[in-house]
Amino acid sequence: MRNLSAEEKNTIALGKRLAELRKKRGHTQIELAQKMNLIQSVISAYERGRIRMTSEVLIQFCSALNVTPSVLLGIESENESELSLKIVKRMLKIQQLPLSKQKRLFATIDDTLKANDLLP
């Protein structure tokens, strides 16, 4: 057996994460393929690391599995990603508040961060 290149190892690792996320969400390869307008054998090939994933395909998988690219790439865990999404959603809601209420809210947040030595 020949030694795998770093790129080949990364492709295999990405395929394994893809399979784990698919299974965790309760999808078969056939169901995921249908969701993405592909055939099951293509999903299998990605999961086994036989096909190198383009950025466009990676985004399609993320959308189909409802994960961020960071989660699929193994940079971030799903728990970290969920927390980040919660923060982003809250920030979007804060943007809808009048400026005076935003300032008061941010002052409260800053006070809390300072009290916990997280801000200078």
XYZ file of C-alpha atoms in Angstrom:
120
model
C 0.000 0.000 0.000
C 1.402 3.370 -0.975
C 1.706 6.362 1.339
C -1.092 8.862 0.978
C -0.392 12.527 0.346
C -1.630 15.135 2.815
C -4.295 16.142 0.293
C -5.536 12.552 -0.016
C -5.644 12.198 3.785
C -7.651 15.439 4.043
C -10.086 14.249 1.367
C -10.628 10.979 3.250
C -11.075 12.792 6.584
C -13.605 15.163 4.998
C -15.498 12.193 3.585
C -15.641 10.582 7.031
C -17.015 13.792 8.591
C -19.564 14.006 5.791
C -20.737 10.443 6.501
C -20.883 11.107 10.266
C -22.965 14.254 9.823
C -25.295 12.547 7.351
C -25.876 9.636 9.710
C -26.270 11.936 12.711
C -29.101 13.676 10.864
C -30.718 10.350 10.061
C -30.253 10.511 6.280
C -29.335 7.622 4.028
C -26.975 8.223 1.137
C -29.975 7.933 -1.183
C -31.928 10.592 0.737
C -28.975 12.982 0.752
C -28.396 12.345 -2.944
C -32.032 13.149 -3.725
C -31.824 16.318 -1.640
C -28.788 17.406 -3.680
C -29.965 16.158 -7.088
C -27.146 13.618 -7.238
C -27.015 9.846 -7.358
C -26.180 7.668 -4.356
C -22.890 6.434 -5.802
C -21.581 10.021 -5.930
C -22.405 10.529 -2.238
C -20.636 7.237 -1.488
C -17.574 8.329 -3.454
C -17.365 11.624 -1.522
C -17.756 9.804 1.795
C -14.997 7.318 0.937
C -12.662 10.127 -0.140
C -12.632 9.000 -3.769
C -13.739 12.401 -5.076
C -12.130 15.671 -4.027
C -14.795 18.143 -2.953
C -14.939 21.555 -4.651
C -15.959 24.601 -2.645
C -19.304 24.698 -4.486
C -20.075 21.092 -3.558
C -18.946 21.705 0.026
C -21.468 24.559 0.304
C -24.196 22.319 -1.154
C -23.436 19.622 1.419
C -23.481 22.219 4.198
C -26.858 23.475 3.054
C -28.296 19.969 2.712
C -27.020 18.956 6.163
C -27.673 22.328 7.798
C -24.102 22.797 9.042
C -21.500 25.494 8.594
C -18.447 24.905 6.408
C -16.315 25.083 9.571
C -18.204 22.113 11.008
C -17.959 20.045 7.825
C -14.260 20.855 7.509
C -13.670 19.850 11.134
C -12.464 23.295 12.174
C -15.313 23.799 14.604
C -17.559 21.388 16.490
C -21.309 21.491 16.026
C -21.752 22.777 19.583
C -19.417 25.697 18.902
C -21.219 26.375 15.647
C -24.638 26.367 17.313
C -23.422 28.865 19.879
C -22.026 31.085 17.137
C -25.331 30.957 15.254
C -27.238 31.857 18.436
C -24.997 34.874 18.943
C -25.379 35.973 15.320
C -29.167 35.637 15.505
C -29.249 37.712 18.687
C -27.000 40.355 17.162
C -29.344 40.628 14.184
C -32.240 41.183 16.568
C -30.259 43.783 18.508
C -29.687 45.660 15.247
C -33.445 46.073 14.964
C -33.625 47.950 18.272
C -33.511 51.724 18.380
C -29.960 53.051 18.709
C -30.510 54.264 22.286
C -31.549 50.756 23.403
C -28.629 49.217 21.516
C -26.209 51.511 23.375
C -27.723 50.587 26.755
C -27.560 46.892 25.930
C -23.941 47.093 24.784
C -23.021 49.054 27.924
C -24.494 46.234 30.006
C -22.601 43.638 27.986
C -19.359 45.618 28.297
C -19.831 45.951 32.083
C -20.345 42.196 32.371
C -17.272 41.455 30.251
C -15.145 43.911 32.277
C -16.351 42.373 35.544
C -15.131 39.005 34.272
C -11.790 40.384 33.078
C -12.698 39.830 29.442
C -12.391 43.498 28.480
C -9.700 46.004 29.534
